[in-house]
Amino acid sequence: MDTNAFVYTTYIRTTPDELWQALTDPSLTRRYWGVAFDTEWTAGSPMVWDEGGRKTADPEQTVLAAEPGRLLSYTWHTFTPEWAEAVGIGDETYAKLAEERRSKVTFAIEPAGDIVKLTVVHDDLEPDGMIRDLIAEGWPALLSSLKSLLETGEELPEPPR
């Protein structure tokens, strides 16, 4: 495994199918992530990220693997000036992020009795890159909100920045 990878494991009181739906259904991803994905969810399919009407499309944004209830992997989004402005990232930081290689994220879903083990691996990161620092803060908050949504029906409020 990539030594610069970000790895996070959590356990969720849900089923593999419900977790898969929460990772792929735009009506659910919007709730805990603020993002909807426009894709076929098959390996090789292009992905368009829709964040509140701001769409990010790029031929290199693709689904890498999709095995419902088991495994989902895709390349990370392209960093655009519009994205940077929307999330409040300055020009210098944006320029550094845009220079980093494209990373990928993988969700491994495993039944664990009456719960599900979810392991998220975000890898192909630049050593000492800025993306790793950003995702190391973002993934725990996002996955906590996903867990809350699946277990209680309510996502968490967005953490302050």
Coordinates of N, CA, C and O in Angstrom, one line a residue:
M1 N 0.8 -1.2 0.0 CA 0.0 0.0 0.0 C 0.9 1.2 0.0 O 1.9 1.3 0.6
D2 N 0.4 2.3 -0.6 CA 1.1 3.6 -0.7 C 1.3 4.1 0.7 O 0.3 4.2 1.5
T3 N 2.5 4.4 1.1 CA 2.8 4.9 2.4 C 2.3 6.2 2.7 O 2.2 6.7 3.9
N4 N 1.9 7.0 1.7 CA 1.3 8.3 1.8 C -0.2 8.2 1.8 O -0.9 9.2 1.9
A5 N -0.8 7.0 1.8 CA -2.2 6.9 1.7 C -2.9 7.3 3.0 O -2.3 7.1 4.1
F6 N -4.1 7.8 2.9 CA -4.9 8.1 4.1 C -5.8 6.9 4.2 O -6.5 6.6 3.2
V7 N -5.9 6.3 5.4 CA -6.7 5.1 5.6 C -7.6 5.4 6.8 O -7.1 5.9 7.9
Y8 N -8.9 5.2 6.7 CA -9.8 5.4 7.8 C -10.8 4.3 7.8 O -11.4 3.9 6.8
T9 N -11.0 3.7 9.0 CA -12.0 2.6 9.1 C -13.0 3.0 10.2 O -12.7 3.5 11.2
T10 N -14.3 2.7 9.9 CA -15.3 2.9 10.8 C -16.3 1.7 10.7 O -16.3 1.0 9.7
Y11 N -17.1 1.6 11.7 CA -18.1 0.5 11.8 C -19.5 1.2 11.9 O -19.7 2.2 12.6
I12 N -20.4 0.8 11.0 CA -21.7 1.4 10.9 C -22.8 0.4 11.1 O -22.8 -0.7 10.5
R13 N -23.8 0.7 11.9 CA -25.0 -0.1 12.0 C -25.9 0.1 10.8 O -26.7 0.9 10.7
T14 N -25.6 -0.8 9.8 CA -26.4 -0.7 8.5 C -26.1 -2.0 7.8 O -25.5 -2.9 8.3
T15 N -26.6 -2.1 6.6 CA -26.3 -3.3 5.7 C -25.3 -2.9 4.6 O -25.3 -1.7 4.3
P16 N -24.6 -3.8 4.0 CA -23.8 -3.5 2.9 C -24.6 -2.8 1.7 O -24.1 -1.8 1.1
D17 N -25.8 -3.2 1.5 CA -26.6 -2.6 0.4 C -27.0 -1.2 0.7 O -27.0 -0.3 -0.1
E18 N -27.4 -0.9 2.0 CA -27.7 0.4 2.4 C -26.5 1.4 2.3 O -26.6 2.5 2.0
L19 N -25.3 0.9 2.7 CA -24.1 1.7 2.7 C -23.8 2.0 1.2 O -23.4 3.1 0.9
W20 N -23.9 1.0 0.3 CA -23.6 1.2 -1.1 C -24.6 2.3 -1.6 O -24.1 3.2 -2.3
Q21 N -25.8 2.2 -1.3 CA -26.8 3.2 -1.7 C -26.4 4.6 -1.2 O -26.4 5.6 -1.9
A22 N -25.9 4.7 0.0 CA -25.5 6.0 0.6 C -24.3 6.6 -0.1 O -24.1 7.8 -0.1
L23 N -23.4 5.7 -0.6 CA -22.2 6.1 -1.3 C -22.5 6.5 -2.8 O -21.7 7.2 -3.4
T24 N -23.6 6.1 -3.3 CA -23.9 6.3 -4.8 C -25.1 7.0 -5.1 O -25.2 7.6 -6.2
D25 N -26.1 7.1 -4.3 CA -27.4 7.8 -4.6 C -27.2 9.3 -4.3 O -27.0 9.7 -3.2
P26 N -27.4 10.1 -5.4 CA -27.3 11.5 -5.3 C -28.1 12.2 -4.2 O -27.7 13.1 -3.5
S27 N -29.3 11.6 -3.9 CA -30.2 12.2 -2.9 C -29.6 12.0 -1.5 O -29.8 12.8 -0.6
L28 N -28.8 11.0 -1.3 CA -28.1 10.8 -0.1 C -26.7 11.4 0.0 O -26.4 12.0 1.0
T29 N -25.9 11.4 -1.0 CA -24.6 12.0 -1.0 C -24.7 13.5 -0.8 O -23.9 14.1 -0.1
R30 N -25.7 14.1 -1.4 CA -25.9 15.5 -1.1 C -26.1 15.9 0.3 O -25.7 16.9 0.8
R31 N -26.8 15.0 1.1 CA -27.2 15.2 2.5 C -25.9 15.3 3.4 O -25.8 16.2 4.2
Y32 N -25.1 14.3 3.3 CA -23.9 14.2 4.2 C -22.6 14.8 3.6 O -21.7 15.0 4.3
W33 N -22.6 15.0 2.3 CA -21.4 15.4 1.6 C -21.5 16.7 0.9 O -20.6 17.5 0.7
G34 N -22.8 17.0 0.4 CA -23.0 18.2 -0.4 C -22.6 18.0 -1.8 O -22.4 19.0 -2.6
V35 N -22.4 16.8 -2.2 CA -22.0 16.4 -3.6 C -22.9 15.4 -4.2 O -23.3 14.5 -3.4
A36 N -23.2 15.5 -5.4 CA -24.0 14.5 -6.1 C -23.1 14.0 -7.3 O -22.4 14.9 -7.9
F37 N -23.1 12.8 -7.6 CA -22.2 12.2 -8.6 C -23.1 11.8 -9.8 O -24.1 11.1 -9.6
D38 N -22.8 12.3 -11.0 CA -23.4 11.9 -12.2 C -22.6 10.9 -12.9 O -21.5 11.2 -13.5
T39 N -22.9 9.6 -12.8 CA -22.1 8.5 -13.3 C -23.0 7.3 -13.4 O -24.1 7.2 -12.8
E40 N -22.5 6.3 -14.2 CA -23.2 5.0 -14.3 C -22.8 4.0 -13.2 O -23.4 2.9 -13.1
W41 N -21.8 4.3 -12.4 CA -21.3 3.4 -11.4 C -20.9 2.1 -12.0 O -21.2 1.0 -11.4
T42 N -20.2 2.1 -13.1 CA -19.5 0.9 -13.6 C -18.1 1.3 -14.0 O -17.8 2.4 -14.3
A43 N -17.2 0.3 -13.8 CA -15.8 0.6 -14.1 C -15.6 1.2 -15.5 O -16.2 0.8 -16.5
G44 N -14.8 2.3 -15.5 CA -14.6 3.1 -16.7 C -15.5 4.2 -17.0 O -15.3 5.0 -17.8
S45 N -16.6 4.3 -16.2 CA -17.6 5.3 -16.5 C -17.1 6.7 -16.0 O -16.4 6.8 -15.0
P46 N -17.3 7.7 -16.8 CA -16.9 9.1 -16.4 C -17.8 9.5 -15.2 O -18.9 9.0 -15.0
M47 N -17.2 10.4 -14.4 CA -17.9 11.0 -13.2 C -17.9 12.5 -13.3 O -16.9 13.1 -13.6
V48 N -19.1 13.1 -13.1 CA -19.2 14.5 -12.9 C -19.6 14.8 -11.5 O -20.5 14.2 -11.0
W49 N -18.8 15.6 -10.9 CA -19.1 16.0 -9.5 C -20.0 17.3 -9.5 O -19.6 18.3 -10.1
D50 N -21.1 17.2 -8.8 CA -22.0 18.4 -8.8 C -22.1 18.8 -7.3 O -22.7 18.1 -6.5
E51 N -21.5 20.0 -7.1 CA -21.5 20.5 -5.7 C -22.4 21.8 -5.7 O -21.9 22.9 -6.1
G52 N -23.7 21.6 -5.4 CA -24.6 22.8 -5.4 C -24.7 23.5 -6.7 O -24.8 24.7 -6.8
G53 N -24.7 22.7 -7.8 CA -24.9 23.3 -9.1 C -23.6 23.6 -9.8 O -23.5 23.9 -11.0
R54 N -22.5 23.5 -9.1 CA -21.1 23.8 -9.7 C -20.6 22.4 -10.1 O -20.3 21.6 -9.3
K55 N -20.5 22.2 -11.4 CA -20.2 20.9 -11.9 C -18.7 20.8 -12.3 O -18.2 21.7 -12.9
T56 N -18.0 19.7 -11.9 CA -16.6 19.5 -12.3 C -16.6 18.2 -13.1 O -16.9 17.1 -12.6
A57 N -16.2 18.4 -14.4 CA -16.1 17.2 -15.3 C -14.7 17.2 -15.8 O -14.1 18.3 -16.1
D58 N -14.2 16.0 -16.0 CA -12.8 15.9 -16.6 C -12.8 14.4 -17.1 O -13.2 13.5 -16.4
P59 N -12.2 14.2 -18.3 CA -12.1 12.8 -18.8 C -11.3 11.9 -17.8 O -11.5 10.6 -17.9
E60 N -10.5 12.4 -16.9 CA -9.7 11.6 -16.0 C -10.5 11.3 -14.7 O -10.0 10.5 -13.9
Q61 N -11.7 11.8 -14.5 CA -12.5 11.5 -13.4 C -13.4 10.3 -13.8 O -14.4 10.4 -14.5
T62 N -13.0 9.1 -13.3 CA -13.7 7.9 -13.7 C -13.9 7.0 -12.5 O -13.2 7.0 -11.5
V63 N -14.8 6.1 -12.7 CA -15.0 5.0 -11.8 C -14.0 3.9 -12.1 O -13.8 3.5 -13.2
L64 N -13.3 3.5 -11.1 CA -12.2 2.5 -11.3 C -12.8 1.1 -11.0 O -12.4 0.1 -11.6
A65 N -13.6 0.9 -10.0 CA -14.2 -0.4 -9.6 C -15.6 -0.1 -9.0 O -15.7 0.9 -8.2
A66 N -16.5 -1.0 -9.3 CA -17.9 -0.8 -8.7 C -18.5 -2.2 -8.5 O -18.9 -2.8 -9.5
E67 N -18.5 -2.7 -7.3 CA -19.0 -4.0 -7.0 C -20.1 -3.7 -5.8 O -19.7 -3.6 -4.7
P68 N -21.3 -3.5 -6.2 CA -22.3 -3.1 -5.2 C -22.3 -4.0 -4.0 O -22.2 -5.2 -4.0
G69 N -22.3 -3.2 -2.8 CA -22.3 -3.8 -1.5 C -20.9 -4.3 -1.1 O -20.8 -4.9 0.0
R70 N -19.9 -4.1 -1.9 CA -18.6 -4.7 -1.6 C -17.4 -3.6 -1.8 O -16.6 -3.5 -0.9
L71 N -17.4 -3.0 -2.9 CA -16.2 -2.2 -3.3 C -16.6 -1.1 -4.2 O -17.3 -1.3 -5.2
L72 N -16.1 0.1 -4.0 CA -16.3 1.3 -4.9 C -15.0 2.0 -4.9 O -14.4 2.3 -3.8
S73 N -14.5 2.4 -6.1 CA -13.2 3.1 -6.2 C -13.4 4.1 -7.4 O -13.9 3.7 -8.4
Y74 N -12.9 5.3 -7.2 CA -12.9 6.3 -8.3 C -11.7 7.3 -8.1 O -11.2 7.4 -7.0
T75 N -11.4 7.9 -9.2 CA -10.4 8.9 -9.2 C -11.0 10.2 -8.5 O -12.2 10.4 -8.6
W76 N -10.1 11.0 -7.9 CA -10.6 12.2 -7.2 C -10.8 13.3 -8.3 O -10.4 13.2 -9.4
H77 N -11.6 14.3 -7.8 CA -12.0 15.4 -8.7 C -10.8 16.3 -9.1 O -9.8 16.3 -8.5
T78 N -11.0 16.9 -10.2 CA -10.1 17.9 -10.8 C -10.2 19.2 -9.9 O -11.4 19.6 -9.6
F79 N -9.1 19.8 -9.6 CA -9.2 21.1 -8.9 C -9.3 22.2 -9.9 O -8.4 22.4 -10.8
T80 N -10.4 22.9 -9.9 CA -10.6 24.0 -10.8 C -10.6 25.4 -10.1 O -10.8 25.4 -8.9
P81 N -10.4 26.5 -10.8 CA -10.5 27.8 -10.1 C -11.9 28.0 -9.5 O -12.0 28.6 -8.4
E82 N -12.9 27.5 -10.1 CA -14.3 27.7 -9.6 C -14.4 26.9 -8.3 O -15.0 27.4 -7.3
W83 N -13.9 25.7 -8.2 CA -13.9 24.9 -7.0 C -13.1 25.7 -5.9 O -13.6 25.8 -4.8
A84 N -12.0 26.1 -6.2 CA -11.1 26.8 -5.2 C -11.8 28.1 -4.7 O -11.8 28.3 -3.5
E85 N -12.5 28.8 -5.6 CA -13.2 30.0 -5.1 C -14.4 29.6 -4.2 O -14.6 30.3 -3.2
A86 N -15.1 28.6 -4.6 CA -16.3 28.2 -3.8 C -15.9 27.7 -2.4 O -16.7 27.9 -1.5
V87 N -14.8 27.1 -2.3 CA -14.4 26.6 -1.0 C -13.5 27.5 -0.2 O -13.0 27.2 0.9
G88 N -13.2 28.6 -0.8 CA -12.4 29.7 -0.1 C -10.9 29.4 -0.1 O -10.2 29.8 0.9
I89 N -10.4 28.8 -1.1 CA -9.0 28.5 -1.2 C -8.3 29.6 -2.1 O -8.8 29.8 -3.2
G90 N -7.3 30.2 -1.6 CA -6.6 31.2 -2.3 C -5.8 30.8 -3.5 O -5.6 29.5 -3.7
D91 N -5.4 31.7 -4.4 CA -4.8 31.4 -5.6 C -3.5 30.6 -5.5 O -3.3 29.6 -6.2
E92 N -2.7 30.9 -4.5 CA -1.4 30.2 -4.3 C -1.7 28.7 -3.9 O -1.0 27.8 -4.4
T93 N -2.6 28.5 -3.0 CA -2.9 27.2 -2.5 C -3.5 26.4 -3.7 O -3.2 25.2 -3.9
Y94 N -4.4 27.0 -4.4 CA -5.1 26.4 -5.6 C -4.0 25.9 -6.6 O -4.0 24.8 -7.1
A95 N -3.0 26.8 -6.9 CA -2.0 26.5 -7.8 C -1.2 25.2 -7.4 O -0.9 24.4 -8.2
K96 N -0.9 25.1 -6.1 CA -0.2 24.0 -5.6 C -1.0 22.7 -5.7 O -0.5 21.7 -6.1
L97 N -2.3 22.8 -5.3 CA -3.2 21.7 -5.4 C -3.3 21.2 -6.9 O -3.3 20.0 -7.1
A98 N -3.4 22.1 -7.8 CA -3.6 21.8 -9.2 C -2.4 21.1 -9.8 O -2.5 20.4 -10.8
E99 N -1.2 21.3 -9.2 CA 0.0 20.6 -9.7 C 0.2 19.2 -9.2 O 0.9 18.4 -9.8
E100 N -0.6 18.8 -8.1 CA -0.4 17.5 -7.6 C -1.1 16.5 -8.5 O -2.0 16.8 -9.2
R101 N -0.6 15.2 -8.5 CA -1.1 14.2 -9.4 C -2.5 13.8 -8.9 O -2.9 14.1 -7.7
R102 N -3.3 13.2 -9.8 CA -4.7 12.8 -9.4 C -4.6 11.7 -8.5 O -3.9 10.7 -8.7
S103 N -5.3 11.8 -7.4 CA -5.4 10.7 -6.4 C -6.7 9.9 -6.7 O -7.5 10.1 -7.6
K104 N -6.9 8.8 -5.8 CA -8.1 8.0 -6.0 C -8.5 7.6 -4.6 O -7.8 7.6 -3.6
V105 N -9.8 7.3 -4.5 CA -10.4 6.8 -3.2 C -11.1 5.5 -3.5 O -11.6 5.2 -4.5
T106 N -10.9 4.6 -2.4 CA -11.5 3.3 -2.5 C -12.3 3.1 -1.2 O -11.8 3.3 -0.1
F107 N -13.5 2.6 -1.3 CA -14.4 2.2 -0.2 C -14.5 0.7 -0.2 O -15.1 0.1 -1.1
A108 N -14.0 0.1 0.8 CA -14.2 -1.4 1.0 C -15.3 -1.6 2.0 O -15.2 -1.1 3.2
I109 N -16.3 -2.4 1.6 CA -17.5 -2.6 2.5 C -17.4 -4.1 2.9 O -17.4 -5.0 2.0
E110 N -17.4 -4.4 4.2 CA -17.4 -5.7 4.7 C -18.4 -6.0 5.8 O -18.5 -5.2 6.7
P111 N -19.3 -7.0 5.6 CA -20.2 -7.3 6.7 C -19.4 -7.7 7.9 O -18.4 -8.4 7.8
A112 N -19.9 -7.3 9.1 CA -19.2 -7.6 10.4 C -20.4 -7.9 11.4 O -20.7 -7.1 12.2
G113 N -21.0 -9.1 11.2 CA -22.1 -9.4 12.1 C -23.3 -8.6 11.7 O -23.7 -8.5 10.6
D114 N -23.8 -7.8 12.7 CA -25.0 -7.0 12.5 C -24.6 -5.6 12.0 O -25.5 -4.7 11.9
I115 N -23.3 -5.3 11.8 CA -22.9 -4.0 11.4 C -22.0 -4.2 10.1 O -21.8 -5.3 9.6
V116 N -21.5 -3.1 9.6 CA -20.7 -3.1 8.4 C -19.4 -2.4 8.7 O -19.4 -1.3 9.3
K117 N -18.3 -3.0 8.3 CA -17.0 -2.3 8.4 C -16.7 -1.6 7.1 O -16.8 -2.2 6.0
L118 N -16.5 -0.3 7.2 CA -16.2 0.5 6.0 C -14.7 1.0 6.2 O -14.4 1.7 7.1
T119 N -13.9 0.7 5.2 CA -12.5 1.1 5.2 C -12.4 2.0 3.9 O -12.7 1.6 2.8
V120 N -11.9 3.3 4.2 CA -11.7 4.2 3.1 C -10.2 4.4 2.9 O -9.5 4.7 3.9
V121 N -9.7 4.2 1.7 CA -8.3 4.4 1.4 C -8.2 5.4 0.3 O -8.8 5.2 -0.8
H122 N -7.6 6.5 0.6 CA -7.4 7.6 -0.3 C -5.9 7.6 -0.6 O -5.1 7.9 0.3
D123 N -5.5 7.2 -1.8 CA -4.1 7.0 -2.1 C -3.7 7.7 -3.5 O -4.5 8.4 -4.0
D124 N -2.5 7.3 -3.9 CA -1.9 8.0 -5.0 C -1.7 9.5 -4.7 O -1.7 10.3 -5.6
L125 N -1.4 9.8 -3.5 CA -1.2 11.2 -3.0 C 0.3 11.5 -3.2 O 1.2 10.7 -3.0
E126 N 0.5 12.8 -3.4 CA 1.9 13.3 -3.5 C 2.5 13.2 -2.1 O 1.9 13.6 -1.1
P127 N 3.8 12.8 -2.0 CA 4.4 12.8 -0.7 C 4.5 14.3 -0.2 O 4.8 15.2 -1.0
D128 N 4.1 14.5 1.0 CA 4.1 15.9 1.6 C 3.2 16.9 0.8 O 3.5 18.1 0.9
G129 N 2.2 16.3 0.1 CA 1.4 17.2 -0.7 C 0.3 17.9 0.2 O 0.0 17.4 1.3
M130 N -0.4 18.9 -0.4 CA -1.4 19.6 0.3 C -2.7 18.8 0.3 O -3.5 18.9 1.3
I131 N -3.0 18.0 -0.7 CA -4.2 17.3 -0.8 C -4.3 16.3 0.4 O -5.4 16.2 1.1
R132 N -3.3 15.7 0.8 CA -3.3 14.8 1.9 C -3.7 15.5 3.2 O -4.6 15.0 4.0
D133 N -3.2 16.7 3.4 CA -3.6 17.4 4.6 C -5.1 17.8 4.6 O -5.8 17.7 5.6
L134 N -5.6 18.2 3.4 CA -7.0 18.5 3.3 C -7.9 17.3 3.5 O -8.9 17.4 4.3
I135 N -7.6 16.2 2.9 CA -8.5 15.0 3.1 C -8.4 14.4 4.5 O -9.3 13.9 5.0
A136 N -7.2 14.6 5.1 CA -7.1 14.0 6.5 C -8.0 14.8 7.5 O -8.4 14.2 8.5
E137 N -8.3 16.0 7.1 CA -9.3 16.7 8.0 C -10.7 16.4 7.5 O -11.7 16.3 8.3
G138 N -10.9 16.3 6.2 CA -12.2 16.2 5.6 C -12.9 14.8 5.7 O -14.1 14.7 6.0
W139 N -12.1 13.8 5.5 CA -12.7 12.4 5.5 C -13.3 12.1 6.9 O -14.5 11.5 6.9
P140 N -12.7 12.3 8.0 CA -13.3 11.9 9.3 C -14.6 12.6 9.5 O -15.6 12.0 10.0
A141 N -14.7 13.9 9.2 CA -16.0 14.6 9.4 C -17.1 14.1 8.4 O -18.2 13.8 8.8
L142 N -16.7 13.8 7.2 CA -17.6 13.3 6.2 C -18.1 11.9 6.6 O -19.3 11.7 6.5
L143 N -17.2 11.1 6.9 CA -17.6 9.7 7.3 C -18.4 9.7 8.6 O -19.3 8.8 8.7
S144 N -18.2 10.6 9.5 CA -19.0 10.7 10.7 C -20.4 11.1 10.3 O -21.4 10.5 10.9
S145 N -20.6 12.0 9.4 CA -21.9 12.4 9.0 C -22.6 11.3 8.2 O -23.8 11.0 8.4
L146 N -21.9 10.5 7.4 CA -22.4 9.3 6.7 C -23.0 8.3 7.7 O -24.1 7.8 7.6
K147 N -22.1 8.0 8.7 CA -22.5 7.1 9.8 C -23.8 7.6 10.5 O -24.7 6.8 10.7
S148 N -23.8 8.8 10.9 CA -25.0 9.4 11.6 C -26.2 9.3 10.7 O -27.3 8.9 11.2
L149 N -26.1 9.6 9.4 CA -27.2 9.5 8.5 C -27.8 8.1 8.5 O -29.0 7.9 8.6
L150 N -26.9 7.1 8.3 CA -27.4 5.7 8.2 C -27.9 5.2 9.5 O -28.8 4.4 9.5
E151 N -27.4 5.6 10.6 CA -27.8 5.1 11.9 C -29.0 5.8 12.5 O -29.8 5.2 13.3
T152 N -29.1 7.1 12.2 CA -30.2 7.9 12.9 C -31.2 8.5 11.9 O -32.2 9.1 12.3
G153 N -30.8 8.6 10.6 CA -31.6 9.2 9.6 C -31.3 10.7 9.5 O -31.9 11.4 8.6
E154 N -30.4 11.2 10.2 CA -30.0 12.6 10.2 C -28.5 12.7 10.0 O -27.7 12.2 10.8
E155 N -28.1 13.5 9.0 CA -26.6 13.8 8.9 C -26.2 14.8 9.9 O -27.0 15.5 10.5
L156 N -24.9 15.0 10.1 CA -24.4 16.0 11.0 C -24.3 17.3 10.4 O -24.2 17.4 9.1
P157 N -24.4 18.4 11.2 CA -24.2 19.7 10.6 C -22.8 19.8 10.1 O -21.9 19.2 10.6
E158 N -22.5 20.6 9.1 CA -21.2 20.8 8.5 C -20.3 21.4 9.6 O -20.7 22.4 10.2
P159 N -19.1 20.9 9.8 CA -18.2 21.4 10.9 C -17.8 22.8 10.5 O -17.6 23.1 9.3
P160 N -17.5 23.7 11.4 CA -17.0 25.0 11.1 C -15.6 24.9 10.5 O -14.8 24.0 10.8
R161 N -15.3 25.9 9.6 CA -14.0 25.9 9.0 C -13.1 27.0 9.6 O -13.5 28.0 9.9

